[in-house]
């Protein structure tokens, strides 16, 4: 008997190359492509199995390499009625992307981005970043509103009469709630001020936008009490959730924003002095915050036993393949999943709920408003004052009885 070791096959034993049809000649390259993107062996095995299902359907429906894009589009409604449809479609989408990157098929032309369709929108973003220091996340929100403005009024500033601007703002406000109406005012007014500053619009045109009534800091911020905070931290226990625990503690103990957690880098951590540098907040300054013992221990546990090997300066990375640094959106999704595991119901579901909870917890434990504002890095004490309203016990003590006659 020969002692020569058999060559290990990359194709799962229950998947034959003939079943892959037009994908068969490209299968080995596809597997190497997945491996290069840090997909695990288990995930690659599943994707290749479902690729067989997808190519079976494509072959039966008469699609091949030359018609792979239209075939994928046709497979979406057909597969939605099948079990595990997500993995079947994902396997097809990844294979199409592989073929495009390898130059085997031509990619579909991408629709122009808003800045490509309306170059003045790109100028506005650059101007706001350079002169106002507005964050990209805020400019993304502005962009959605301004795209609607361009569709309604066009992108020629000469068409922006006072009457047309008011009609646009009032019309859009009628389709949404108060918060969105006020954001429409903010975005439109910022764009008009950019036009005025660059000589494209008469001075004072921004005053044509109506304001919407609303008391400043009138609402009581949503927050979690101490028991709920303990529950959401406990919902991230175990070796499989070391990253989630560290992220939740950064949010609920230090009140960081989702983008600040996502952008945290190894170079921002000063282990010797027990502090971290926060960069990229609304103030655009580098600010140092103390690293509490509990948060530091959770971070060390994640880095020692939970973080996958990934050449990135960012601390937190995704838990699913392909591995990449976490985004602001991924941090918010992590918070929502933790709230669901803890069984916590709240009107607000994102990371800002934990930022509010951190602020109110500090107040409940004796930190004054100035101290809370320093940790949250508020530019104005008036912003921090909204949290004074959540100390209901203190409010009951200082509330004075009604001096007038009792209501009938």
mmCIF file of C-alpha atoms in Angstrom:
data_model
loop_
_atom_site.group_PDB
_atom_site.id
_atom_site.type_symbol
_atom_site.label_atom_id
_atom_site.label_comp_id
_atom_site.label_asym_id
_atom_site.label_seq_id
_atom_site.Cartn_x
_atom_site.Cartn_y
_atom_site.Cartn_z
ATOM 1 C CA UNK A 1 0.000 0.000 0.000
ATOM 2 C CA UNK A 2 1.346 3.425 -0.891
ATOM 3 C CA UNK A 3 2.188 5.754 1.994
ATOM 4 C CA UNK A 4 1.872 8.832 -0.200
ATOM 5 C CA UNK A 5 -0.588 11.207 1.520
ATOM 6 C CA UNK A 6 -3.666 11.983 -0.471
ATOM 7 C CA UNK A 7 -4.150 15.525 -1.655
ATOM 8 C CA UNK A 8 -6.776 17.264 0.442
ATOM 9 C CA UNK A 9 -9.743 18.387 -1.566
ATOM 10 C CA UNK A 10 -11.277 21.822 -1.089
ATOM 11 C CA UNK A 11 -14.654 20.712 -2.417
ATOM 12 C CA UNK A 12 -16.976 19.301 0.292
ATOM 13 C CA UNK A 13 -17.622 15.592 -0.286
ATOM 14 C CA UNK A 14 -21.354 16.182 -0.776
ATOM 15 C CA UNK A 15 -20.747 18.884 -3.409
ATOM 16 C CA UNK A 16 -19.471 17.871 -6.856
ATOM 17 C CA UNK A 17 -17.964 20.286 -9.350
ATOM 18 C CA UNK A 18 -20.444 19.118 -11.960
ATOM 19 C CA UNK A 19 -23.274 20.356 -9.750
ATOM 20 C CA UNK A 20 -21.717 23.827 -9.754
ATOM 21 C CA UNK A 21 -22.258 24.053 -13.534
ATOM 22 C CA UNK A 22 -20.719 27.333 -14.823
ATOM 23 C CA UNK A 23 -19.142 28.004 -11.395
ATOM 24 C CA UNK A 24 -17.114 24.763 -11.438
ATOM 25 C CA UNK A 25 -14.024 26.082 -13.307
ATOM 26 C CA UNK A 26 -13.763 29.008 -10.887
ATOM 27 C CA UNK A 27 -14.452 27.118 -7.663
ATOM 28 C CA UNK A 28 -10.868 26.739 -6.400
ATOM 29 C CA UNK A 29 -10.134 30.427 -6.996
ATOM 30 C CA UNK A 30 -13.365 31.347 -5.215
ATOM 31 C CA UNK A 31 -12.353 29.337 -2.130
ATOM 32 C CA UNK A 32 -8.921 31.015 -2.042
ATOM 33 C CA UNK A 33 -10.651 34.396 -2.414
ATOM 34 C CA UNK A 34 -12.828 33.653 0.633
ATOM 35 C CA UNK A 35 -9.821 32.462 2.633
ATOM 36 C CA UNK A 36 -7.949 35.673 1.835
ATOM 37 C CA UNK A 37 -10.854 37.607 3.358
ATOM 38 C CA UNK A 38 -10.610 35.760 6.695
ATOM 39 C CA UNK A 39 -13.719 33.614 6.284
ATOM 40 C CA UNK A 40 -13.564 30.597 8.589
ATOM 41 C CA UNK A 41 -13.505 27.024 7.280
ATOM 42 C CA UNK A 42 -17.021 26.414 8.555
ATOM 43 C CA UNK A 43 -18.397 29.504 6.814
ATOM 44 C CA UNK A 44 -16.584 28.655 3.566
ATOM 45 C CA UNK A 45 -18.034 25.137 3.678
ATOM 46 C CA UNK A 46 -21.555 26.505 4.136
ATOM 47 C CA UNK A 47 -21.135 29.106 1.385
ATOM 48 C CA UNK A 48 -19.910 26.524 -1.103
ATOM 49 C CA UNK A 49 -22.784 24.171 -0.314
ATOM 50 C CA UNK A 50 -25.339 26.931 -0.837
ATOM 51 C CA UNK A 51 -23.468 28.030 -3.957
ATOM 52 C CA UNK A 52 -24.365 24.608 -5.349
ATOM 53 C CA UNK A 53 -28.045 25.269 -4.596
ATOM 54 C CA UNK A 54 -27.880 28.683 -6.228
ATOM 55 C CA UNK A 55 -26.064 27.523 -9.371
ATOM 56 C CA UNK A 56 -28.516 24.607 -9.655
ATOM 57 C CA UNK A 57 -31.359 27.095 -9.809
ATOM 58 C CA UNK A 58 -29.472 29.383 -12.205
ATOM 59 C CA UNK A 59 -28.721 26.489 -14.562
ATOM 60 C CA UNK A 60 -32.320 25.277 -14.471
ATOM 61 C CA UNK A 61 -33.594 28.781 -15.206
ATOM 62 C CA UNK A 62 -31.283 29.113 -18.208
ATOM 63 C CA UNK A 63 -28.775 31.599 -16.792
ATOM 64 C CA UNK A 64 -24.989 31.414 -17.149
ATOM 65 C CA UNK A 65 -21.892 33.572 -16.783
ATOM 66 C CA UNK A 66 -22.970 35.935 -19.569
ATOM 67 C CA UNK A 67 -26.305 36.600 -17.859
ATOM 68 C CA UNK A 68 -25.237 36.209 -14.232
ATOM 69 C CA UNK A 69 -26.398 39.665 -13.087
ATOM 70 C CA UNK A 70 -29.901 39.325 -14.470
ATOM 71 C CA UNK A 71 -29.946 35.757 -13.138
ATOM 72 C CA UNK A 72 -29.079 36.884 -9.633
ATOM 73 C CA UNK A 73 -31.807 39.552 -9.767
ATOM 74 C CA UNK A 74 -34.312 36.880 -10.827
ATOM 75 C CA UNK A 75 -33.144 34.508 -8.064
ATOM 76 C CA UNK A 76 -33.944 36.949 -5.258
ATOM 77 C CA UNK A 77 -37.769 36.648 -5.378
ATOM 78 C CA UNK A 78 -37.533 32.937 -6.222
ATOM 79 C CA UNK A 79 -35.360 32.117 -3.200
ATOM 80 C CA UNK A 80 -37.259 34.193 -0.634
ATOM 81 C CA UNK A 81 -39.856 31.442 -0.351
ATOM 82 C CA UNK A 82 -37.168 28.824 0.428
ATOM 83 C CA UNK A 83 -35.646 27.929 3.817
ATOM 84 C CA UNK A 84 -32.249 29.514 4.536
ATOM 85 C CA UNK A 85 -32.822 31.873 1.627
ATOM 86 C CA UNK A 86 -30.407 34.423 3.054
ATOM 87 C CA UNK A 87 -27.390 32.095 2.843
ATOM 88 C CA UNK A 88 -28.376 30.924 -0.650
ATOM 89 C CA UNK A 89 -28.562 34.488 -1.921
ATOM 90 C CA UNK A 90 -25.434 35.532 -0.025
ATOM 91 C CA UNK A 91 -23.457 32.718 -1.604
ATOM 92 C CA UNK A 92 -24.581 33.879 -5.052
ATOM 93 C CA UNK A 93 -23.841 37.543 -4.304
ATOM 94 C CA UNK A 94 -20.326 36.743 -3.034
ATOM 95 C CA UNK A 95 -19.599 34.583 -6.088
ATOM 96 C CA UNK A 96 -20.703 37.397 -8.411
ATOM 97 C CA UNK A 97 -18.457 39.829 -6.516
ATOM 98 C CA UNK A 98 -15.538 37.382 -6.848
ATOM 99 C CA UNK A 99 -16.079 37.105 -10.608
ATOM 100 C CA UNK A 100 -16.204 40.889 -10.917
ATOM 101 C CA UNK A 101 -12.997 41.421 -8.937
ATOM 102 C CA UNK A 102 -11.198 38.780 -11.010
ATOM 103 C CA UNK A 103 -12.330 40.409 -14.254
ATOM 104 C CA UNK A 104 -14.238 37.298 -15.334
ATOM 105 C CA UNK A 105 -17.495 39.231 -15.703
ATOM 106 C CA UNK A 106 -18.001 42.957 -16.090
ATOM 107 C CA UNK A 107 -19.546 44.670 -13.060
ATOM 108 C CA UNK A 108 -22.844 46.439 -13.479
ATOM 109 C CA UNK A 109 -22.464 50.197 -13.791
ATOM 110 C CA UNK A 110 -23.045 51.784 -10.420
ATOM 111 C CA UNK A 111 -25.656 54.520 -10.192
ATOM 112 C CA UNK A 112 -24.077 57.934 -9.608
ATOM 113 C CA UNK A 113 -23.751 59.011 -6.007
ATOM 114 C CA UNK A 114 -25.666 62.123 -4.918
ATOM 115 C CA UNK A 115 -22.437 64.155 -5.047
ATOM 116 C CA UNK A 116 -21.750 62.904 -8.580
ATOM 117 C CA UNK A 117 -25.278 63.690 -9.709
ATOM 118 C CA UNK A 118 -25.264 67.099 -8.028
ATOM 119 C CA UNK A 119 -21.643 68.360 -7.764
ATOM 120 C CA UNK A 120 -22.788 71.326 -5.685
ATOM 121 C CA UNK A 121 -23.737 68.857 -2.947
ATOM 122 C CA UNK A 122 -20.120 67.699 -2.779
ATOM 123 C CA UNK A 123 -18.997 71.334 -2.524
ATOM 124 C CA UNK A 124 -21.443 71.855 0.332
ATOM 125 C CA UNK A 125 -20.098 68.837 2.258
ATOM 126 C CA UNK A 126 -16.499 70.015 1.852
ATOM 127 C CA UNK A 127 -17.447 73.554 2.943
ATOM 128 C CA UNK A 128 -19.290 72.302 6.037
ATOM 129 C CA UNK A 129 -16.415 70.031 7.040
ATOM 130 C CA UNK A 130 -13.828 72.750 6.543
ATOM 131 C CA UNK A 131 -15.674 75.750 7.988
ATOM 132 C CA UNK A 132 -18.201 74.325 10.440
ATOM 133 C CA UNK A 133 -16.594 71.069 11.598
ATOM 134 C CA UNK A 134 -19.837 69.132 11.089
ATOM 135 C CA UNK A 135 -19.494 65.354 11.394
ATOM 136 C CA UNK A 136 -19.971 63.097 8.385
ATOM 137 C CA UNK A 137 -22.893 61.348 10.082
ATOM 138 C CA UNK A 138 -24.748 64.682 10.366
ATOM 139 C CA UNK A 139 -23.912 65.559 6.769
ATOM 140 C CA UNK A 140 -25.347 62.216 5.657
ATOM 141 C CA UNK A 141 -28.631 63.211 7.302
ATOM 142 C CA UNK A 142 -28.477 66.646 5.663
ATOM 143 C CA UNK A 143 -27.784 64.991 2.315
ATOM 144 C CA UNK A 144 -30.996 62.926 2.399
ATOM 145 C CA UNK A 145 -32.986 66.121 2.927
ATOM 146 C CA UNK A 146 -31.108 68.112 0.288
ATOM 147 C CA UNK A 147 -31.580 65.374 -2.320
ATOM 148 C CA UNK A 148 -35.318 65.865 -1.821
ATOM 149 C CA UNK A 149 -34.785 69.625 -2.138
ATOM 150 C CA UNK A 150 -33.011 69.152 -5.485
ATOM 151 C CA UNK A 151 -35.755 66.840 -6.737
ATOM 152 C CA UNK A 152 -38.424 69.383 -5.822
ATOM 153 C CA UNK A 153 -36.711 72.721 -6.609
ATOM 154 C CA UNK A 154 -33.733 71.691 -8.738
ATOM 155 C CA UNK A 155 -30.085 72.456 -8.051
ATOM 156 C CA UNK A 156 -30.030 75.965 -9.506
ATOM 157 C CA UNK A 157 -29.959 78.513 -6.639
ATOM 158 C CA UNK A 158 -31.809 81.052 -8.826
ATOM 159 C CA UNK A 159 -34.966 78.970 -8.341
ATOM 160 C CA UNK A 160 -34.823 79.246 -4.557
ATOM 161 C CA UNK A 161 -37.265 82.058 -3.934
ATOM 162 C CA UNK A 162 -38.457 82.700 -0.382
ATOM 163 C CA UNK A 163 -41.880 81.297 -1.270
ATOM 164 C CA UNK A 164 -40.429 78.133 -2.858
ATOM 165 C CA UNK A 165 -38.199 77.461 0.167
ATOM 166 C CA UNK A 166 -41.056 77.860 2.631
ATOM 167 C CA UNK A 167 -43.284 75.573 0.562
ATOM 168 C CA UNK A 168 -40.585 72.898 0.452
ATOM 169 C CA UNK A 169 -39.929 72.984 4.220
ATOM 170 C CA UNK A 170 -43.629 73.030 5.139
ATOM 171 C CA UNK A 171 -44.438 70.280 2.651
ATOM 172 C CA UNK A 172 -41.723 67.992 3.953
ATOM 173 C CA UNK A 173 -42.608 68.777 7.569
ATOM 174 C CA UNK A 174 -46.166 67.656 6.916
ATOM 175 C CA UNK A 175 -44.940 64.151 6.079
ATOM 176 C CA UNK A 176 -42.913 63.653 9.282
ATOM 177 C CA UNK A 177 -42.850 64.414 12.979
ATOM 178 C CA UNK A 178 -41.516 67.482 14.794
ATOM 179 C CA UNK A 179 -37.944 66.189 15.125
ATOM 180 C CA UNK A 180 -37.639 65.559 11.389
ATOM 181 C CA UNK A 181 -39.264 68.899 10.588
ATOM 182 C CA UNK A 182 -36.675 70.702 12.686
ATOM 183 C CA UNK A 183 -33.871 68.717 11.030
ATOM 184 C CA UNK A 184 -35.262 69.802 7.638
ATOM 185 C CA UNK A 185 -34.990 73.410 8.794
ATOM 186 C CA UNK A 186 -31.410 72.879 10.002
ATOM 187 C CA UNK A 187 -30.245 71.184 6.794
ATOM 188 C CA UNK A 188 -31.951 73.627 4.451
ATOM 189 C CA UNK A 189 -30.746 76.667 6.377
ATOM 190 C CA UNK A 190 -27.171 75.345 6.418
ATOM 191 C CA UNK A 191 -27.279 74.810 2.657
ATOM 192 C CA UNK A 192 -28.650 78.319 2.028
ATOM 193 C CA UNK A 193 -25.912 79.832 4.207
ATOM 194 C CA UNK A 194 -23.358 77.958 2.125
ATOM 195 C CA UNK A 195 -24.918 79.424 -1.036
ATOM 196 C CA UNK A 196 -24.863 82.914 0.483
ATOM 197 C CA UNK A 197 -21.233 82.556 1.600
ATOM 198 C CA UNK A 198 -20.166 81.445 -1.890
ATOM 199 C CA UNK A 199 -22.105 84.224 -3.649
ATOM 200 C CA UNK A 200 -24.765 82.003 -5.191
ATOM 201 C CA UNK A 201 -27.751 83.283 -3.228
ATOM 202 C CA UNK A 202 -28.901 86.717 -1.941
ATOM 203 C CA UNK A 203 -28.033 87.511 1.675
ATOM 204 C CA UNK A 204 -30.908 86.927 4.072
ATOM 205 C CA UNK A 205 -32.554 84.185 2.015
ATOM 206 C CA UNK A 206 -31.970 81.752 4.886
ATOM 207 C CA UNK A 207 -34.391 83.849 6.977
ATOM 208 C CA UNK A 208 -37.240 82.686 4.744
ATOM 209 C CA UNK A 209 -37.297 79.311 6.493
ATOM 210 C CA UNK A 210 -39.954 79.061 9.223
ATOM 211 C CA UNK A 211 -39.096 77.743 12.668
ATOM 212 C CA UNK A 212 -41.125 75.028 14.365
ATOM 213 C CA UNK A 213 -42.212 75.591 17.935
ATOM 214 C CA UNK A 214 -40.636 73.480 20.622
ATOM 215 C CA UNK A 215 -39.314 74.146 24.115
ATOM 216 C CA UNK A 216 -35.550 73.748 24.406
ATOM 217 C CA UNK A 217 -34.609 70.544 26.268
ATOM 218 C CA UNK A 218 -38.283 69.991 27.074
ATOM 219 C CA UNK A 219 -38.276 66.211 26.856
ATOM 220 C CA UNK A 220 -37.050 63.950 29.644
ATOM 221 C CA UNK A 221 -34.199 61.865 28.152
ATOM 222 C CA UNK A 222 -34.682 58.102 27.921
ATOM 223 C CA UNK A 223 -32.385 56.214 30.261
ATOM 224 C CA UNK A 224 -31.916 52.903 32.064
ATOM 225 C CA UNK A 225 -31.944 52.620 35.831
ATOM 226 C CA UNK A 226 -29.215 50.835 37.783
ATOM 227 C CA UNK A 227 -31.025 47.483 37.655
ATOM 228 C CA UNK A 228 -31.432 47.644 33.864
ATOM 229 C CA UNK A 229 -27.795 48.677 33.437
ATOM 230 C CA UNK A 230 -26.758 45.610 35.438
ATOM 231 C CA UNK A 231 -29.022 43.442 33.271
ATOM 232 C CA UNK A 232 -27.575 44.638 29.965
ATOM 233 C CA UNK A 233 -24.013 44.165 31.244
ATOM 234 C CA UNK A 234 -24.929 40.660 32.462
ATOM 235 C CA UNK A 235 -26.395 39.903 29.029
ATOM 236 C CA UNK A 236 -22.834 40.194 27.658
ATOM 237 C CA UNK A 237 -21.227 37.613 29.927
ATOM 238 C CA UNK A 238 -19.214 34.624 28.762
ATOM 239 C CA UNK A 239 -16.177 34.072 26.558
ATOM 240 C CA UNK A 240 -18.206 34.464 23.354
ATOM 241 C CA UNK A 241 -19.236 38.017 24.266
ATOM 242 C CA UNK A 242 -16.010 39.579 25.515
ATOM 243 C CA UNK A 243 -16.165 42.225 22.789
ATOM 244 C CA UNK A 244 -19.819 43.035 23.503
ATOM 245 C CA UNK A 245 -19.139 43.451 27.228
ATOM 246 C CA UNK A 246 -16.231 45.837 26.600
ATOM 247 C CA UNK A 247 -18.272 47.927 24.147
ATOM 248 C CA UNK A 248 -21.300 48.110 26.468
ATOM 249 C CA UNK A 249 -19.132 49.187 29.412
ATOM 250 C CA UNK A 250 -17.480 51.937 27.356
ATOM 251 C CA UNK A 251 -20.942 53.227 26.498
ATOM 252 C CA UNK A 252 -22.609 52.890 29.884
ATOM 253 C CA UNK A 253 -19.708 53.892 32.176
ATOM 254 C CA UNK A 254 -18.064 56.640 30.112
ATOM 255 C CA UNK A 255 -21.009 57.745 27.971
ATOM 256 C CA UNK A 256 -19.091 57.461 24.696
ATOM 257 C CA UNK A 257 -20.831 57.913 21.361
ATOM 258 C CA UNK A 258 -21.070 54.944 18.984
ATOM 259 C CA UNK A 259 -18.632 56.562 16.553
ATOM 260 C CA UNK A 260 -16.110 57.160 19.365
ATOM 261 C CA UNK A 261 -16.172 53.497 20.358
ATOM 262 C CA UNK A 262 -15.911 52.357 16.734
ATOM 263 C CA UNK A 263 -12.955 54.694 16.060
ATOM 264 C CA UNK A 264 -11.005 53.804 19.215
ATOM 265 C CA UNK A 265 -7.434 52.810 18.285
ATOM 266 C CA UNK A 266 -4.644 51.126 20.226
ATOM 267 C CA UNK A 267 -2.673 54.359 20.134
ATOM 268 C CA UNK A 268 -5.495 56.128 22.004
ATOM 269 C CA UNK A 269 -5.022 53.970 25.130
ATOM 270 C CA UNK A 270 -2.588 55.170 27.807
ATOM 271 C CA UNK A 271 -2.257 52.033 29.938
ATOM 272 C CA UNK A 272 0.416 53.516 32.217
ATOM 273 C CA UNK A 273 -1.805 56.404 33.340
ATOM 274 C CA UNK A 274 -5.139 54.558 33.041
ATOM 275 C CA UNK A 275 -6.798 56.824 30.503
ATOM 276 C CA UNK A 276 -7.997 56.927 26.889
ATOM 277 C CA UNK A 277 -7.951 59.674 24.281
ATOM 278 C CA UNK A 278 -11.246 60.443 22.558
ATOM 279 C CA UNK A 279 -10.920 61.925 19.095
ATOM 280 C CA UNK A 280 -13.425 62.806 16.416
ATOM 281 C CA UNK A 281 -16.280 63.940 18.647
ATOM 282 C CA UNK A 282 -18.386 66.992 17.948
ATOM 283 C CA UNK A 283 -15.688 69.297 19.312
ATOM 284 C CA UNK A 284 -13.033 67.720 17.027
ATOM 285 C CA UNK A 285 -10.538 68.015 19.903
ATOM 286 C CA UNK A 286 -8.490 65.298 21.575
ATOM 287 C CA UNK A 287 -9.841 64.822 25.080
ATOM 288 C CA UNK A 288 -8.667 62.398 27.764
ATOM 289 C CA UNK A 289 -11.000 60.355 29.931
ATOM 290 C CA UNK A 290 -10.090 58.088 32.870
ATOM 291 C CA UNK A 291 -10.289 54.351 32.175
ATOM 292 C CA UNK A 292 -12.274 52.794 35.059
ATOM 293 C CA UNK A 293 -11.041 49.488 36.451
ATOM 294 C CA UNK A 294 -14.109 47.559 35.290
ATOM 295 C CA UNK A 295 -13.853 48.927 31.751
ATOM 296 C CA UNK A 296 -10.095 48.347 31.587
ATOM 297 C CA UNK A 297 -10.428 44.732 32.734
ATOM 298 C CA UNK A 298 -13.149 44.063 30.140
ATOM 299 C CA UNK A 299 -10.985 45.622 27.421
ATOM 300 C CA UNK A 300 -7.940 43.532 28.418
ATOM 301 C CA UNK A 301 -10.046 40.343 28.425
ATOM 302 C CA UNK A 302 -11.276 41.109 24.893
ATOM 303 C CA UNK A 303 -7.797 41.891 23.573
ATOM 304 C CA UNK A 304 -6.296 38.816 25.253
ATOM 305 C CA UNK A 305 -8.954 36.200 24.491
ATOM 306 C CA UNK A 306 -11.617 37.619 22.179
ATOM 307 C CA UNK A 307 -10.142 39.801 19.443
ATOM 308 C CA UNK A 308 -9.327 37.931 16.222
ATOM 309 C CA UNK A 309 -5.988 38.489 14.533
ATOM 310 C CA UNK A 310 -6.519 41.443 12.211
ATOM 311 C CA UNK A 311 -3.934 43.970 11.063
ATOM 312 C CA UNK A 312 -5.854 47.101 12.001
ATOM 313 C CA UNK A 313 -5.107 49.930 14.451
ATOM 314 C CA UNK A 314 -8.780 49.914 15.500
ATOM 315 C CA UNK A 315 -9.544 48.095 18.750
ATOM 316 C CA UNK A 316 -12.990 46.672 18.032
ATOM 317 C CA UNK A 317 -13.616 44.467 14.995
ATOM 318 C CA UNK A 318 -16.598 42.511 13.744
ATOM 319 C CA UNK A 319 -17.329 39.059 15.124
ATOM 320 C CA UNK A 320 -18.452 37.654 11.770
ATOM 321 C CA UNK A 321 -16.586 37.143 8.539
ATOM 322 C CA UNK A 322 -15.175 38.960 6.785
ATOM 323 C CA UNK A 323 -13.352 40.512 9.743
ATOM 324 C CA UNK A 324 -13.128 44.298 9.598
ATOM 325 C CA UNK A 325 -13.203 47.251 12.017
ATOM 326 C CA UNK A 326 -16.589 47.935 13.562
ATOM 327 C CA UNK A 327 -18.623 50.856 12.259
ATOM 328 C CA UNK A 328 -20.924 53.210 14.134
ATOM 329 C CA UNK A 329 -23.850 51.235 12.725
ATOM 330 C CA UNK A 330 -22.384 47.945 13.987
ATOM 331 C CA UNK A 331 -22.030 49.380 17.508
ATOM 332 C CA UNK A 332 -25.700 50.393 17.492
ATOM 333 C CA UNK A 333 -26.698 46.918 16.294
ATOM 334 C CA UNK A 334 -24.650 45.406 19.137
ATOM 335 C CA UNK A 335 -26.531 47.561 21.657
ATOM 336 C CA UNK A 336 -29.911 46.584 20.232
ATOM 337 C CA UNK A 337 -29.018 42.888 20.405
ATOM 338 C CA UNK A 338 -27.873 43.264 24.035
ATOM 339 C CA UNK A 339 -31.119 45.035 24.946
ATOM 340 C CA UNK A 340 -33.097 42.196 23.381
ATOM 341 C CA UNK A 341 -31.111 39.540 25.276
ATOM 342 C CA UNK A 342 -31.654 41.451 28.525
ATOM 343 C CA UNK A 343 -35.385 41.773 27.822
ATOM 344 C CA UNK A 344 -35.288 45.567 28.174
ATOM 345 C CA UNK A 345 -38.005 47.565 26.451
ATOM 346 C CA UNK A 346 -37.271 51.182 25.634
ATOM 347 C CA UNK A 347 -38.461 53.769 23.147
ATOM 348 C CA UNK A 348 -34.848 54.548 22.249
ATOM 349 C CA UNK A 349 -32.847 51.514 21.135
ATOM 350 C CA UNK A 350 -29.413 52.771 20.086
ATOM 351 C CA UNK A 351 -26.160 53.583 21.807
ATOM 352 C CA UNK A 352 -27.373 57.059 22.832
ATOM 353 C CA UNK A 353 -29.713 55.362 25.320
ATOM 354 C CA UNK A 354 -26.601 54.162 27.168
ATOM 355 C CA UNK A 355 -25.006 57.610 26.918
ATOM 356 C CA UNK A 356 -28.094 59.076 28.608
ATOM 357 C CA UNK A 357 -27.982 56.234 31.152
ATOM 358 C CA UNK A 358 -24.343 57.001 31.984
ATOM 359 C CA UNK A 359 -25.186 60.655 32.597
ATOM 360 C CA UNK A 360 -28.186 59.949 34.834
ATOM 361 C CA UNK A 361 -26.277 57.257 36.759
ATOM 362 C CA UNK A 362 -23.521 59.757 37.530
ATOM 363 C CA UNK A 363 -26.098 62.241 38.810
ATOM 364 C CA UNK A 364 -27.786 59.619 40.963
ATOM 365 C CA UNK A 365 -24.425 58.780 42.532
ATOM 366 C CA UNK A 366 -23.581 62.356 43.479
ATOM 367 C CA UNK A 367 -21.651 63.759 40.502
ATOM 368 C CA UNK A 368 -22.597 67.386 39.845
ATOM 369 C CA UNK A 369 -23.732 68.719 36.461
ATOM 370 C CA UNK A 370 -20.333 70.207 35.668
ATOM 371 C CA UNK A 371 -18.691 66.830 36.239
ATOM 372 C CA UNK A 372 -21.234 65.053 34.056
ATOM 373 C CA UNK A 373 -20.714 67.636 31.322
ATOM 374 C CA UNK A 374 -16.943 67.115 31.508
ATOM 375 C CA UNK A 375 -17.265 63.342 31.062
ATOM 376 C CA UNK A 376 -19.762 63.683 28.206
ATOM 377 C CA UNK A 377 -17.659 66.518 26.719
ATOM 378 C CA UNK A 378 -20.592 68.891 26.287
ATOM 379 C CA UNK A 379 -19.660 72.286 24.897
ATOM 380 C CA UNK A 380 -22.410 73.996 26.899
ATOM 381 C CA UNK A 381 -23.655 73.372 30.436
ATOM 382 C CA UNK A 382 -27.220 73.970 29.173
ATOM 383 C CA UNK A 383 -26.960 70.676 27.243
ATOM 384 C CA UNK A 384 -26.066 68.818 30.429
ATOM 385 C CA UNK A 385 -28.903 70.455 32.376
ATOM 386 C CA UNK A 386 -31.496 68.254 30.661
ATOM 387 C CA UNK A 387 -30.312 65.379 32.882
ATOM 388 C CA UNK A 388 -31.250 67.292 36.033
ATOM 389 C CA UNK A 389 -34.874 66.472 35.239
ATOM 390 C CA UNK A 390 -34.376 62.731 35.743
ATOM 391 C CA UNK A 391 -33.697 63.075 39.504
ATOM 392 C CA UNK A 392 -37.390 62.801 40.331
ATOM 393 C CA UNK A 393 -36.799 62.410 44.079
ATOM 394 C CA UNK A 394 -34.982 65.750 44.220
ATOM 395 C CA UNK A 395 -37.671 67.400 42.093
ATOM 396 C CA UNK A 396 -40.353 66.235 44.515
ATOM 397 C CA UNK A 397 -38.395 67.752 47.420
ATOM 398 C CA UNK A 398 -38.016 71.186 45.812
ATOM 399 C CA UNK A 399 -41.470 71.327 44.163
ATOM 400 C CA UNK A 400 -43.618 73.998 45.835
ATOM 401 C CA UNK A 401 -47.366 73.491 46.398
ATOM 402 C CA UNK A 402 -49.749 75.419 44.152
ATOM 403 C CA UNK A 403 -50.512 78.741 45.811
ATOM 404 C CA UNK A 404 -53.864 79.251 44.113
ATOM 405 C CA UNK A 405 -57.214 77.714 44.813
ATOM 406 C CA UNK A 406 -57.746 74.016 44.245
ATOM 407 C CA UNK A 407 -59.027 73.109 40.810
ATOM 408 C CA UNK A 408 -62.682 72.267 40.633
#
